[in-house]
């Protein structure tokens, strides 16, 4: 089954202890689309400027990503610059030029309307709701957000949470959204806001999926998947979106939605996140093979499984 | 096989968001001994003062812990007061009265000398080395330490690390000891200092065991075990020592030391840590059954294992 992703396409300038990269293709929808493309057909909805080249579009095309939903607007593509230091957990933004992204009003092409899976990457919550409303046939919607929207537009975000099935955010965002410092209690509060499942990303410690009682008919117990201890993280940019791409892409690739599918999806999320950070920008995600992904899936399994 | 633990016995006064407890039995050796007692015979080496009652000793006796190694000194037992707030990850010390612990020079009773497993809880590194030297027949030594010794007595700690097999510390301590912010790289540096294995405790995210190449003849790949997402952490005191008790106690209970034993030991460590924090002080650890432990082991397995 195919999946639509709506989010940003950007040019990133990244500095980390391992080096730097200027004006490389990035953005939440880009990382998501490339990661998910190893599992299923991905349909992209985003906006780019006149500086977005055929070569840039070729990165998506080579991975079979449907680019008919890319809107070409007058002006420049979204540009972001960030610097990582120390523990690499958080970037200091050097600049954020929204450019054409500032007035982005995502429109779902009619060719995408029958898509059954949807991922709303991190954009303004009202835009997320509008996209969801344009896609009535959707079976499962995943969603990301961030502290900026949790603090700045809580009412709009509350509306979004009512129409999504799975929310994917990190520990800090979960606790902030719930106003609660204990993680499982915070998770229950977030689930009461709408989504049937909440994936909390723990960075280098992996991720946990929490379920609302009765969600998907699979019971209430959480499940936890690891992250790989990686000796050289070159560039953490896009790790969360790549995680979401692996997670949602694997779900969309399966016929049915059950507990085992969601558990494996969490592992594939971790696998794709671990690949993303090994090189600058999307370099590693452009040239993977399904075999490499399966080998790393087995490494994750061995990292955590008793005999 | 039995195990000797050397560390502190104390009276703790603890305040947390869930309430408070005054002058309850605590200390690193206490938590370790009670947790390990569900797996194997534990022999305790510690010092107490004149305020240590027969009732206090009864707590150990009821769990079959050998208390012949408790030295009764003139004066008061070690007392510690701490307050947890917010995320419960760190206690603010309200007071630390070392009392008889200040001049503690652990002596191994001759009845303990043939013990094959040893755990050096968090005490001054030179005392740890001296204990290790008193026990020539030991097969496996586990060891804890803390930032106070890492910063304050690095040379003494370096000597200790040469004579222990498994070091159990947390993320911050690992990075501080190695002078390296990337965890797997820091782990490799610590392993180069002496121990064959390093258990890094991640608090609510579980723990990872890293192995020196060729250690125990079981290869180099790390293994990660979860912690249980717990809705009500009443008192985090002793979680790390209880983890160590479950981990080392299970190892001592097994005839041979292989990869599978170490993996399961990491799970049992997490299990015992999760019980410890459910009540104030050692209350929960005093009244467990092996059945309850096995049930929770299965919960940990289901939390992390694919079909």
Short mmCIF file of C-alpha atoms in Angstrom, two decimals, chain A residues 76-282:
data_model
loop_
_atom_site.label_atom_id
_atom_site.label_comp_id
_atom_site.label_asym_id
_atom_site.label_seq_id
_atom_site.Cartn_x
_atom_site.Cartn_y
_atom_site.Cartn_z
CA UNK A 76 13.64 30.13 -2.83
CA UNK A 77 13.34 26.74 -1.15
CA UNK A 78 13.30 26.57 2.67
CA UNK A 79 16.86 26.80 3.98
CA UNK A 80 18.11 25.82 7.40
CA UNK A 81 21.53 25.93 9.01
CA UNK A 82 22.44 24.13 12.21
CA UNK A 83 25.46 23.22 14.31
CA UNK A 84 25.87 20.17 16.52
CA UNK A 85 28.46 20.02 19.24
CA UNK A 86 29.21 17.90 22.28
CA UNK A 87 26.74 15.08 22.68
CA UNK A 88 25.03 15.71 19.31
CA UNK A 89 21.58 15.53 20.88
CA UNK A 90 20.48 19.00 19.91
CA UNK A 91 21.33 21.38 17.08
CA UNK A 92 21.86 25.09 17.53
CA UNK A 93 20.02 26.75 14.64
CA UNK A 94 22.34 29.05 12.73
CA UNK A 95 19.58 30.36 10.47
CA UNK A 96 16.05 29.46 9.37
CA UNK A 97 14.88 30.98 6.06
CA UNK A 98 11.36 29.67 5.52
CA UNK A 99 11.13 31.21 2.02
CA UNK A 100 8.38 29.45 -0.01
CA UNK A 101 7.59 27.20 2.98
CA UNK A 102 6.18 30.21 4.86
CA UNK A 103 3.00 30.29 2.75
CA UNK A 104 2.77 26.54 2.12
CA UNK A 105 -0.82 25.32 1.85
CA UNK A 106 -0.56 21.66 1.08
CA UNK A 107 -2.88 20.40 -1.65
CA UNK A 108 -3.33 16.69 -2.18
CA UNK A 109 -3.23 15.88 -5.93
CA UNK A 110 -6.32 13.97 -7.07
CA UNK A 111 -4.03 11.09 -8.03
CA UNK A 112 -3.11 10.70 -4.33
CA UNK A 113 -6.65 10.82 -2.93
CA UNK A 114 -7.16 7.07 -2.71
CA UNK A 115 -3.99 6.56 -0.61
CA UNK A 116 -4.64 4.56 2.54
CA UNK A 117 -1.70 5.68 4.66
CA UNK A 118 -0.72 9.23 5.56
CA UNK A 119 2.13 10.82 7.46
CA UNK A 120 1.88 14.41 8.62
CA UNK A 121 5.45 15.53 9.21
CA UNK A 122 6.20 18.43 11.52
CA UNK A 123 4.25 21.43 10.09
CA UNK A 124 1.70 23.87 11.55
CA UNK A 125 -1.11 21.79 13.15
CA UNK A 126 -3.97 23.45 11.24
CA UNK A 127 -2.26 22.56 7.96
CA UNK A 128 -2.03 18.98 9.25
CA UNK A 129 -5.78 18.88 9.94
CA UNK A 130 -6.53 20.34 6.51
CA UNK A 131 -4.48 17.65 4.82
CA UNK A 132 -6.20 14.92 6.80
CA UNK A 133 -9.61 16.34 5.71
CA UNK A 134 -8.59 16.20 2.07
CA UNK A 135 -8.02 12.45 2.36
CA UNK A 136 -11.24 10.75 3.39
CA UNK A 137 -10.23 7.23 2.39
CA UNK A 138 -7.22 7.13 4.67
CA UNK A 139 -6.91 4.07 6.94
CA UNK A 140 -4.10 5.19 9.20
CA UNK A 141 -2.55 8.58 9.88
CA UNK A 142 0.78 9.11 11.57
CA UNK A 143 1.80 12.51 12.85
CA UNK A 144 4.82 14.39 14.15
CA UNK A 145 4.94 17.74 15.96
CA UNK A 146 7.40 19.73 18.07
CA UNK A 147 7.76 21.96 21.15
CA UNK A 148 7.17 25.08 19.01
CA UNK A 149 3.58 23.97 18.23
CA UNK A 150 2.98 22.38 21.65
CA UNK A 151 3.69 25.73 23.31
CA UNK A 152 2.58 28.11 20.59
CA UNK A 153 -0.60 26.59 19.13
CA UNK A 154 -1.98 24.15 21.71
CA UNK A 155 -5.63 24.50 20.60
CA UNK A 156 -4.81 23.86 16.96
CA UNK A 157 -2.64 20.90 17.95
CA UNK A 158 -5.49 19.48 20.07
CA UNK A 159 -7.66 19.43 16.92
CA UNK A 160 -4.92 17.61 15.02
CA UNK A 161 -4.54 14.99 17.73
CA UNK A 162 -8.23 14.11 17.39
CA UNK A 163 -7.81 13.05 13.76
CA UNK A 164 -4.54 11.09 13.86
CA UNK A 165 -3.98 7.45 14.81
CA UNK A 166 -0.32 7.41 15.80
CA UNK A 167 1.68 10.31 17.17
CA UNK A 168 5.50 10.12 17.01
CA UNK A 169 7.35 12.53 19.31
CA UNK A 170 10.30 12.45 21.72
CA UNK A 171 10.42 12.23 25.54
CA UNK A 172 10.63 15.97 26.12
CA UNK A 173 7.75 16.69 23.76
CA UNK A 174 5.61 13.97 25.37
CA UNK A 175 6.16 15.36 28.86
CA UNK A 176 5.58 18.93 27.68
CA UNK A 177 2.38 18.02 25.83
CA UNK A 178 1.01 16.14 28.85
CA UNK A 179 2.31 18.54 31.52
CA UNK A 180 3.57 15.47 33.37
CA UNK A 181 7.13 14.38 34.11
CA UNK A 182 6.55 10.62 34.50
CA UNK A 183 6.73 9.05 31.04
CA UNK A 184 4.06 6.32 31.21
CA UNK A 185 1.63 8.71 32.92
CA UNK A 186 2.42 11.38 30.31
CA UNK A 187 1.86 8.82 27.56
CA UNK A 188 -1.59 7.96 28.93
CA UNK A 189 -2.54 11.64 29.00
CA UNK A 190 -1.44 12.10 25.39
CA UNK A 191 -3.40 9.01 24.33
CA UNK A 192 -6.49 10.51 25.98
CA UNK A 193 -6.13 13.47 23.58
CA UNK A 194 -6.92 11.35 20.55
CA UNK A 195 -4.29 9.04 19.08
CA UNK A 196 -4.64 5.28 19.57
CA UNK A 197 -0.90 4.87 19.81
CA UNK A 198 2.02 7.04 20.85
CA UNK A 199 5.58 6.38 19.78
CA UNK A 200 8.04 8.06 22.14
CA UNK A 201 11.49 8.37 20.61
CA UNK A 202 14.33 8.14 23.15
CA UNK A 203 17.20 9.09 20.85
CA UNK A 204 20.17 6.79 21.48
CA UNK A 205 18.04 4.61 23.78
CA UNK A 206 15.47 3.61 21.18
CA UNK A 207 11.72 4.13 21.27
CA UNK A 208 8.62 2.93 23.11
CA UNK A 209 5.13 2.53 21.67
CA UNK A 210 2.24 3.03 24.10
CA UNK A 211 -1.29 1.96 23.20
CA UNK A 212 -4.68 3.27 24.26
CA UNK A 213 -6.75 0.50 25.87
CA UNK A 214 -8.37 -1.45 23.04
CA UNK A 215 -6.43 0.36 20.31
CA UNK A 216 -6.24 -1.68 17.09
CA UNK A 217 -7.73 -4.55 19.09
CA UNK A 218 -4.28 -5.50 20.39
CA UNK A 219 -4.23 -4.73 24.10
CA UNK A 220 -2.58 -2.14 26.21
CA UNK A 221 1.00 -3.27 26.87
CA UNK A 222 3.80 -1.03 25.61
CA UNK A 223 6.66 -2.29 23.44
CA UNK A 224 10.21 -1.01 23.34
CA UNK A 225 12.75 -1.19 20.52
CA UNK A 226 16.43 -0.31 20.80
CA UNK A 227 18.65 2.11 19.00
CA UNK A 228 22.05 0.92 17.89
CA UNK A 229 25.02 2.18 19.92
CA UNK A 230 26.84 3.99 17.11
CA UNK A 231 30.49 4.92 17.44
CA UNK A 232 30.43 7.67 14.87
CA UNK A 233 27.32 9.80 14.52
CA UNK A 234 28.24 12.15 11.68
CA UNK A 235 25.01 14.13 11.42
CA UNK A 236 21.90 13.56 13.55
CA UNK A 237 19.72 15.71 11.26
CA UNK A 238 16.64 13.83 10.08
CA UNK A 239 17.05 10.88 12.46
CA UNK A 240 13.50 11.29 13.78
CA UNK A 241 11.97 11.67 10.30
CA UNK A 242 13.93 8.64 9.05
CA UNK A 243 12.65 6.72 12.07
CA UNK A 244 9.10 7.73 11.13
CA UNK A 245 9.76 6.71 7.52
CA UNK A 246 10.90 3.24 8.49
CA UNK A 247 8.06 2.87 10.99
CA UNK A 248 5.20 4.10 8.77
CA UNK A 249 6.70 2.65 5.58
CA UNK A 250 6.83 -0.83 7.06
CA UNK A 251 3.27 -0.54 8.40
CA UNK A 252 2.00 0.57 4.97
CA UNK A 253 3.81 -2.36 3.34
CA UNK A 254 1.89 -4.91 5.43
CA UNK A 255 -1.63 -6.05 4.65
CA UNK A 256 -2.89 -5.94 8.20
CA UNK A 257 -2.29 -3.90 11.31
CA UNK A 258 -1.60 -6.06 14.34
CA UNK A 259 0.68 -6.00 17.37
CA UNK A 260 3.49 -7.88 15.64
CA UNK A 261 3.44 -5.49 12.68
CA UNK A 262 3.65 -2.49 14.99
CA UNK A 263 6.52 -4.07 16.94
CA UNK A 264 8.51 -4.80 13.81
CA UNK A 265 7.71 -1.32 12.53
CA UNK A 266 9.33 0.12 15.66
CA UNK A 267 12.47 -1.93 14.94
CA UNK A 268 12.53 -0.75 11.29
CA UNK A 269 12.14 2.82 12.55
CA UNK A 270 15.25 2.41 14.68
CA UNK A 271 17.11 0.77 11.81
CA UNK A 272 16.41 3.64 9.40
CA UNK A 273 17.27 6.24 12.03
CA UNK A 274 20.58 4.49 12.65
CA UNK A 275 21.47 4.57 8.96
CA UNK A 276 20.52 8.24 8.57
CA UNK A 277 23.06 9.51 11.10
CA UNK A 278 26.02 7.63 9.63
CA UNK A 279 26.57 10.21 6.87
CA UNK A 280 25.81 13.87 6.31
CA UNK A 281 22.34 14.77 5.02
CA UNK A 282 20.46 12.04 3.18
#
